[in-house]
Short mmCIF file of C-alpha atoms and ligand atoms in Angstrom, two decimals:
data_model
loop_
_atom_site.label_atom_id
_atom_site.label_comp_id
_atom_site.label_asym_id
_atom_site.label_seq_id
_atom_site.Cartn_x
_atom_site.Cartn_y
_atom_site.Cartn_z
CA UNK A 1 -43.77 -129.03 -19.83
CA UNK A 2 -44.32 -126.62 -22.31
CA UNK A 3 -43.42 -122.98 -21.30
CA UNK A 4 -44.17 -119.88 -23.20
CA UNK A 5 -41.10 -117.55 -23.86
CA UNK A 6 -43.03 -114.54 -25.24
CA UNK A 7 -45.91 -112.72 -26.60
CA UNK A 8 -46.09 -112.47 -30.71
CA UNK A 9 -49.05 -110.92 -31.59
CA UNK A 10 -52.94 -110.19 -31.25
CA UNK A 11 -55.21 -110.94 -33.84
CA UNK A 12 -58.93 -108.58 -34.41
CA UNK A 13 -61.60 -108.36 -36.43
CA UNK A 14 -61.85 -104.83 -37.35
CA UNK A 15 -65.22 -103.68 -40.32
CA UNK A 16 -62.50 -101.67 -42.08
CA UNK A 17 -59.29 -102.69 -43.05
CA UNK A 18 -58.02 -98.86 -43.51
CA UNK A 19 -59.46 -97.35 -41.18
CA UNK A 20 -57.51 -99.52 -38.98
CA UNK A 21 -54.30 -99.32 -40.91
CA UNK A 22 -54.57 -95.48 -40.30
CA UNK A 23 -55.39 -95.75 -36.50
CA UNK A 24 -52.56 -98.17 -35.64
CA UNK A 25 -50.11 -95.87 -37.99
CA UNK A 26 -50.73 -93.18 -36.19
CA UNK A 27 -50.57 -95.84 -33.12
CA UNK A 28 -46.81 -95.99 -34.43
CA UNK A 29 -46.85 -99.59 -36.20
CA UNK A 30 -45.76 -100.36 -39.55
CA UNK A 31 -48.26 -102.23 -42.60
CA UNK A 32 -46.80 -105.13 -43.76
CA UNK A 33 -48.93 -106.40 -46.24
CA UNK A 34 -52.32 -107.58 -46.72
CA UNK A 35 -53.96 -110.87 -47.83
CA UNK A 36 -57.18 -110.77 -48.88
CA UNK A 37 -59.25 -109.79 -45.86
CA UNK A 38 -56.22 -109.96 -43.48
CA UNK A 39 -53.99 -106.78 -42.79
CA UNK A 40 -51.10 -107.19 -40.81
CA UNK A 41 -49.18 -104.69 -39.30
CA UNK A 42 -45.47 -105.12 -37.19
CA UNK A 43 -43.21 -102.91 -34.61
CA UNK A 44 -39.95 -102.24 -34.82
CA UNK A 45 -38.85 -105.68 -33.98
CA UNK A 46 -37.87 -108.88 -35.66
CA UNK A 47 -41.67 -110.38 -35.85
CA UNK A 48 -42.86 -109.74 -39.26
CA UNK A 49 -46.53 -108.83 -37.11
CA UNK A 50 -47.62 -108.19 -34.41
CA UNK A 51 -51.32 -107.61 -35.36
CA UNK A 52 -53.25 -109.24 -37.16
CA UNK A 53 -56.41 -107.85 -38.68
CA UNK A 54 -59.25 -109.75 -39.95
CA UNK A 55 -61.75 -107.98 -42.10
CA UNK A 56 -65.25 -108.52 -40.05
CA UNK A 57 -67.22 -107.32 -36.82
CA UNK A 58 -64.76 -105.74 -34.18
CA UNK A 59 -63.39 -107.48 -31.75
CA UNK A 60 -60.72 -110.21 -30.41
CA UNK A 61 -59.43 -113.29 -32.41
CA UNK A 62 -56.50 -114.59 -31.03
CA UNK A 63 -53.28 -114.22 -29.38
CA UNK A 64 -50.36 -115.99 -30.61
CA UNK A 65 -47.39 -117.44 -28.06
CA UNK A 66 -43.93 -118.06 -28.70
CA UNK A 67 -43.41 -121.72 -28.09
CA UNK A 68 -40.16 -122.66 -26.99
CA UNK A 69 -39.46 -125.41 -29.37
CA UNK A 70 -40.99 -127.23 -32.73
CA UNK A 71 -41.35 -130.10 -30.09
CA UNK A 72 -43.27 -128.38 -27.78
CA UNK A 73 -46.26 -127.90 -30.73
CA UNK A 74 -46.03 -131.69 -30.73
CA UNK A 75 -46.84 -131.69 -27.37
CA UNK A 76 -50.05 -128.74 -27.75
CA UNK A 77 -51.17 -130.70 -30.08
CA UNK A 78 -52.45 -133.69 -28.11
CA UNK A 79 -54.29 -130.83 -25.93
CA UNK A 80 -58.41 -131.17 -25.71
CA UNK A 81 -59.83 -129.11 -28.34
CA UNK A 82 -56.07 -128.40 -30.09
CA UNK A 83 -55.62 -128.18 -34.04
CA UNK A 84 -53.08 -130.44 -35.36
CA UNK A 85 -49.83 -128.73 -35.99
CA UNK A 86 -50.55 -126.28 -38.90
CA UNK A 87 -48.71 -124.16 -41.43
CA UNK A 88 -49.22 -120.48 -40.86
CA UNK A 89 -50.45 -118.96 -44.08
CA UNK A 90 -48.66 -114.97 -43.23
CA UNK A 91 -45.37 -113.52 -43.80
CA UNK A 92 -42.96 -115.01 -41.88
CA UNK A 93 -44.58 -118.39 -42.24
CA UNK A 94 -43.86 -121.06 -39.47
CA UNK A 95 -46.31 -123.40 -37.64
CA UNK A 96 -49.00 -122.75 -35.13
CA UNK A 97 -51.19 -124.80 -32.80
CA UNK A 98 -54.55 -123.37 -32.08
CA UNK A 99 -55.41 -124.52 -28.12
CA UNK A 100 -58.85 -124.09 -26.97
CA UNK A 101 -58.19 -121.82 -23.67
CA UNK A 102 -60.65 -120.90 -20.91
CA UNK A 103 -64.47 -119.41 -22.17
CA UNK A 104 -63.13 -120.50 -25.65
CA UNK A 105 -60.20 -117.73 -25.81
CA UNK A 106 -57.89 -118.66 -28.59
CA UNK A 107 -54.03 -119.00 -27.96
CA UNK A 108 -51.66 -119.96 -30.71
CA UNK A 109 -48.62 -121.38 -29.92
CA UNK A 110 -46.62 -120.23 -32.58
CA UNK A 111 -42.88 -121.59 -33.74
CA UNK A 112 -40.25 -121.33 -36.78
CA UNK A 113 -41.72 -118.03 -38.03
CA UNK A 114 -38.70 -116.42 -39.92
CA UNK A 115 -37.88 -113.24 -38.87
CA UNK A 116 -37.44 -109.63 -40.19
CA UNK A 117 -34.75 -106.85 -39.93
CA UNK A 118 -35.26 -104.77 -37.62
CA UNK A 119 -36.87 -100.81 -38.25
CA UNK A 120 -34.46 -97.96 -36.92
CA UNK A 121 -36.24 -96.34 -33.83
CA UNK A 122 -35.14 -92.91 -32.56
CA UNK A 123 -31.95 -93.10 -29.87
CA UNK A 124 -33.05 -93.23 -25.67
CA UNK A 125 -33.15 -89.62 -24.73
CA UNK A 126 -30.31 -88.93 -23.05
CA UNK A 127 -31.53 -87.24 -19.80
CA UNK A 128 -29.42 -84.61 -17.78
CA UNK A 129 -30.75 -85.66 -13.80
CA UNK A 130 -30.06 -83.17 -11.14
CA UNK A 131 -26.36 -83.83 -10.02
CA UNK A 132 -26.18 -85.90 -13.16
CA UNK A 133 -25.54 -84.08 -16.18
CA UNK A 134 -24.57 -86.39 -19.09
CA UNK A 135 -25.96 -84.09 -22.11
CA UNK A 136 -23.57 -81.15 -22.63
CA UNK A 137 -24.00 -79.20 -25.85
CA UNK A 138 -26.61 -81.52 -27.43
CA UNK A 139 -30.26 -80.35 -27.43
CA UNK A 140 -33.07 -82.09 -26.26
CA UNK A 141 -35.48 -82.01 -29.38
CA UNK A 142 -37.32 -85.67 -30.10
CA UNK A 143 -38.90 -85.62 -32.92
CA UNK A 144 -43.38 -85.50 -32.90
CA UNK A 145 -44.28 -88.45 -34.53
CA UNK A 146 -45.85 -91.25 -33.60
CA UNK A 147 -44.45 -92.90 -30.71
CA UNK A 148 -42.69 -95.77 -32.59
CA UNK A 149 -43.73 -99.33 -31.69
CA UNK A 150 -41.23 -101.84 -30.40
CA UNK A 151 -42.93 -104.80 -29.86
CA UNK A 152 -46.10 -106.34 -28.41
CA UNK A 153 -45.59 -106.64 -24.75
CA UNK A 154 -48.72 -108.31 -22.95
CA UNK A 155 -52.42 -108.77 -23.63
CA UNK A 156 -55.25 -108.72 -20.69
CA UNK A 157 -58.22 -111.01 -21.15
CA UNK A 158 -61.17 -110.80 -19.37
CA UNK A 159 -62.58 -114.78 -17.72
CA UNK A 160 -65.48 -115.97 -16.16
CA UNK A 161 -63.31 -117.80 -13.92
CA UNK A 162 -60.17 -115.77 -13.54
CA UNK A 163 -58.40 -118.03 -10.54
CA UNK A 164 -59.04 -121.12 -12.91
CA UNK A 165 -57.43 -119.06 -16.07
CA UNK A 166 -54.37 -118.44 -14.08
CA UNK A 167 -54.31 -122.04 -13.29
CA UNK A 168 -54.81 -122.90 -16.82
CA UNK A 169 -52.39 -120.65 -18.15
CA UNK A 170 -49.53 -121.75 -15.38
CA UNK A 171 -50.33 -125.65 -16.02
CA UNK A 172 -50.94 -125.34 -19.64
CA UNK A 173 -48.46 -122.13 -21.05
CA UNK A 174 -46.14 -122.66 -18.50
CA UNK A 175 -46.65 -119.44 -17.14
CA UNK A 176 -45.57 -118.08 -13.88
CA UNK A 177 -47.82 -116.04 -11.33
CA UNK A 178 -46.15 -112.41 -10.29
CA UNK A 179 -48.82 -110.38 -8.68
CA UNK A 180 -52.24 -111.44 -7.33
CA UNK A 181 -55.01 -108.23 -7.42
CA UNK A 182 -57.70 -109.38 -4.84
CA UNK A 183 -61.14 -107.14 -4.14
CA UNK A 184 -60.45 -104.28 -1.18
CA UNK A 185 -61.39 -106.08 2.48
CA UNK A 186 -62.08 -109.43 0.99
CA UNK A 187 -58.73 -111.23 0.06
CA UNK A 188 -59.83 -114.82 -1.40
CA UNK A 189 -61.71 -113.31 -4.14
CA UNK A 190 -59.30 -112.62 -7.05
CA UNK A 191 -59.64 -110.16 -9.49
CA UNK A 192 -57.03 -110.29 -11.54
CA UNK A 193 -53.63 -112.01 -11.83
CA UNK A 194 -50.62 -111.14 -13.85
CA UNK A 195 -48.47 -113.69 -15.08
CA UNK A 196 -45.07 -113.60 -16.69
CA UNK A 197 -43.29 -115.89 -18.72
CA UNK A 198 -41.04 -118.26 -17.08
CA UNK A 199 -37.62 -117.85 -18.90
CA UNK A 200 -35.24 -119.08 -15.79
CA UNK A 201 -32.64 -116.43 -15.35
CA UNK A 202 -33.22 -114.47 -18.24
CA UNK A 203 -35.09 -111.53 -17.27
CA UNK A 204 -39.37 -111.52 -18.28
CA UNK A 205 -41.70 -108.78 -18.45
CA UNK A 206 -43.27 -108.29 -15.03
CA UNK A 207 -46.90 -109.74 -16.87
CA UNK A 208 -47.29 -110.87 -20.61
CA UNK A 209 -50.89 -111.60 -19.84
CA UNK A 210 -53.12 -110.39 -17.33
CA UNK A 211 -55.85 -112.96 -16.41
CA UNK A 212 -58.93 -110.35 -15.00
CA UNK A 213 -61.93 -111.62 -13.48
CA UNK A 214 -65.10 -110.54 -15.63
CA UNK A 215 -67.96 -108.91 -14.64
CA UNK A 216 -71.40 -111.75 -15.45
CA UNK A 217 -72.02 -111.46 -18.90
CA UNK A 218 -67.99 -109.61 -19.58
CA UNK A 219 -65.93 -112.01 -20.73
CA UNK A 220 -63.52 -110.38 -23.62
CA UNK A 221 -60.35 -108.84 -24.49
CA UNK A 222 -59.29 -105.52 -22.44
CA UNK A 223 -56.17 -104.15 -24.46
CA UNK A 224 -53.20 -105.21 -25.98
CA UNK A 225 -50.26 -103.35 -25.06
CA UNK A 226 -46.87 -102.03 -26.68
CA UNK A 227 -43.53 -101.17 -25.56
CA UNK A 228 -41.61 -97.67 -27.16
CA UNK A 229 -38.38 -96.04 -26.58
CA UNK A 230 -39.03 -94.46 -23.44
CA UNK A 231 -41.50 -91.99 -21.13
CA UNK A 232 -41.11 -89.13 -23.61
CA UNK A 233 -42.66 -91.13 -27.00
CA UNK A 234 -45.63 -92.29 -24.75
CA UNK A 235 -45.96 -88.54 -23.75
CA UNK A 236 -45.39 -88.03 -27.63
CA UNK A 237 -47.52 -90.49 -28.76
CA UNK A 238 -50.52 -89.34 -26.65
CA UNK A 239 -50.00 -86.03 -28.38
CA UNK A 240 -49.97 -87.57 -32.20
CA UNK A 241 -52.94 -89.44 -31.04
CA UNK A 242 -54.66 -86.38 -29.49
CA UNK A 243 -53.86 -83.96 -32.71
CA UNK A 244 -55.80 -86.85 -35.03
CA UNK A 245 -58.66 -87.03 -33.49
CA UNK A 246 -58.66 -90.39 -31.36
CA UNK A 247 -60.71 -91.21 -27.69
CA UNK A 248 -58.46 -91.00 -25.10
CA UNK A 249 -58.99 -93.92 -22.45
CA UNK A 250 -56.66 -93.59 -19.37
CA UNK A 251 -53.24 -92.10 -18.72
CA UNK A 252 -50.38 -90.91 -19.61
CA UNK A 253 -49.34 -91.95 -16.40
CA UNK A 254 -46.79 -94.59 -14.03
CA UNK A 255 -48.65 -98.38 -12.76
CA UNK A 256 -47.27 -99.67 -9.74
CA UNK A 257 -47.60 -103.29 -10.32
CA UNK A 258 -45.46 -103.48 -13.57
CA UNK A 259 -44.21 -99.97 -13.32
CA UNK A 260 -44.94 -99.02 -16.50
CA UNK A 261 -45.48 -95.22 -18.03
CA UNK A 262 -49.05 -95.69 -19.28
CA UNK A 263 -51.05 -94.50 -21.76
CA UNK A 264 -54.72 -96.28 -23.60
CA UNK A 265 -56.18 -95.05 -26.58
CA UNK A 266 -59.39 -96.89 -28.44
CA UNK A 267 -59.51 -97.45 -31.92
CA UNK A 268 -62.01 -96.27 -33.93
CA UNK A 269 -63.33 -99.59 -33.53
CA UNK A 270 -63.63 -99.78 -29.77
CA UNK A 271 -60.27 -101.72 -28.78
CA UNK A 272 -58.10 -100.87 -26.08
CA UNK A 273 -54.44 -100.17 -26.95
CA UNK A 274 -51.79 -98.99 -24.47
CA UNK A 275 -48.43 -97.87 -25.12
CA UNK A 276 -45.93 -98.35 -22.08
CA UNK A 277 -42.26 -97.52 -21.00
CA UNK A 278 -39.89 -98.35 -18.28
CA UNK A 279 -41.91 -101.52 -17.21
CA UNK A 280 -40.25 -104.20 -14.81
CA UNK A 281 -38.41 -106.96 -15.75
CA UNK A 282 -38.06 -110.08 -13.42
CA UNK A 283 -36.47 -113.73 -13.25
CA UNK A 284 -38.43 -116.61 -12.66
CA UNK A 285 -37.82 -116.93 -8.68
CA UNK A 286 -39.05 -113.97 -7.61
CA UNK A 287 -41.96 -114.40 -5.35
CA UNK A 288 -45.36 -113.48 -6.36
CA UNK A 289 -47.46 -110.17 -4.39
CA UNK A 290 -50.88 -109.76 -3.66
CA UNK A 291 -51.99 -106.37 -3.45
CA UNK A 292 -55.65 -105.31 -2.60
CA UNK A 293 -57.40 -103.60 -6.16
CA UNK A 294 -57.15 -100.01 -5.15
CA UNK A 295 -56.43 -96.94 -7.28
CA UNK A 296 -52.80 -96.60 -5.39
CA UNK A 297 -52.03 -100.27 -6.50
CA UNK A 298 -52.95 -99.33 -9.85
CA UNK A 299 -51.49 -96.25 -10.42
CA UNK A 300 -48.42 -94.44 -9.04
CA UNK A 301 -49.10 -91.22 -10.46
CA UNK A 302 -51.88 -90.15 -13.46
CA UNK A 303 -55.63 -88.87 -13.99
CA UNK A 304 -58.04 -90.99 -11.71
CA UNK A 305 -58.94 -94.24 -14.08
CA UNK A 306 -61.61 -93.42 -16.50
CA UNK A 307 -65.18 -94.78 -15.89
CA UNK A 308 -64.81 -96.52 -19.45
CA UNK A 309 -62.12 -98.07 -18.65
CA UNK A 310 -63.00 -101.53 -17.98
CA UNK A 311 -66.00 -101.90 -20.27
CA UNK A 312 -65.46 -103.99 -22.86
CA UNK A 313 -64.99 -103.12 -26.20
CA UNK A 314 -67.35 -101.03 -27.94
CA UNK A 315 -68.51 -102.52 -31.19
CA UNK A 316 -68.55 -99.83 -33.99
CA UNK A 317 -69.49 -100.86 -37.02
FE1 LIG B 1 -51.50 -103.09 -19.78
#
């Protein structure tokens, strides 16, 4: 069975290809060339990108999957609706499969891309707790800058069948279920579950995607989401992002399912970004939760959730 071992990047269609450079600069990721009509752009990390940007109307594309093995492409490939194991034309190179996923979503399993040196990111604060103090004669004094990009970290997609996504992306991805969100007073109808990768006992992301239930008539991308250093760049970052001008969507502030230090910003375009910190990491036998969709289960601590915040994105040509 094939099982996905991690999240490598989103792909959008964005009407300007600088505009969007700019935004996800000052986002905190790095160009790394462009193609054509194609921009992509990478974190810190060792995937030469983790966004890919098509020249066209805004919205979603793709998202590509690491696949465990060259094998397991084999395997996709015999999918309904797959493409035939194809050479990825982007730096890095490697092979793809496209699979055809629930309302026509687009994953590609992706394998053998080569892999880049690293960026430097700024050092972990070192924090001086209460009867802790571990920062004598050093001063506190990160840098304001863009809160620097590590990696991509999940993706939430919006179905018109959000129980039979989950199921598709356990049976098909590999995928494991970690926590259930089900409407307030009415537990058999799901709205949302998060799933995680299934990497045995190496430790996962609490969710890599989040399969939501859509509104009739909803069904698209909600954000893409990106791991930096720690609390203090998202706090940064929301600064950076405030001082240039950009819509502020929800946050900064601490989710309870994940556990993540939030923070969403839109493009100029209308997509959802979030930068995160601190998030959860689990194995593959813990249990899954189900936890009732109210604001505590969402949030720990933060501004009440913005009324925007689950509309889908707004086209802006
Ligand atoms: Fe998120």
């Amino acid at each position: 069975m094939i099982k996905v071992q991690d999240i490598v990047y989103c792909a959008f269609g964005a009407p300007d290809l600088d505009r969007m450079a700019e935004f996800l600069t000052d986002f905190g990721m790095v160009e790394n060339g462009r193609t054509g009509q194609t921009l992509y752009m990478r974190g810190a990390g060792a995937y030469p990108y983790i966004n890919v940007i098509e020249m066209g109307p805004a919205g979603f594309r793709s998202v590509g999957m690491l696949a465990g093995s060259e094998a397991d492409l084999h395997a996709a490939a015999k999918l309904p609706g797959a493409s035939s194991v194809e050479t990825i034309d982007a730096p890095g190179g490697g092979k793809r499969v496209c699979l055809q996923g629930p309302d026509n979503y687009r994953f590609d399993l992706v394998h053998g891309m080569e892999r880049v040196a690293e960026l430097p990111v700024r050092d972990p604060l070192t924090v001086n707790f209460a009867w802790r103090k571990q920062r004598i004669k050093d001063l506190q004094r990160p840098a304001f800058e863009p809160a620097q990009i590590a990696r991509l970290g999940h993706c939430v997609l919006k179905f018109s069948d959000g129980d039979g996504a989950a199921n598709w992306l356990r049976e098909t991805l590999g995928m494991l279920p970690t926590d259930r969100l089900h409407e307030p007073g009415n537990p058999k109808q799901t709205l949302g579950t998060f799933m995680r990768c299934d990497r045995g006992s190496d430790p996962a992301d609490h969710h890599t995607l989040f399969a939501l239930q859509a509104h009739p008539g909803d069904v698209d991308m909600h954000h893409s989401a990106y791991e930096v250093q720690d609390p203090d760049a998202v706090h940064i970052g929301n600064q950076w992002l405030a001082s240039k001008g950009y819509v502020a969507e929800w946050g900064v502030g601490r989710h309870l399912l994940g556990s993540q230090v939030f923070d969403y910003w839109r493009s100029p375009f209308g997509h959802i970004f979030e930068h995160y910190a601190d998030g959860d990491l689990l194995t593959s036998d813990v249990p899954p939760g189900d936890y009732p969709a109210i604001q505590e289960n969402l949030a720990q601590w933060g501004p009440e959730l913005a009324p925007t915040f689950f509309q889908s994105v707004r086209l802006q040509a």
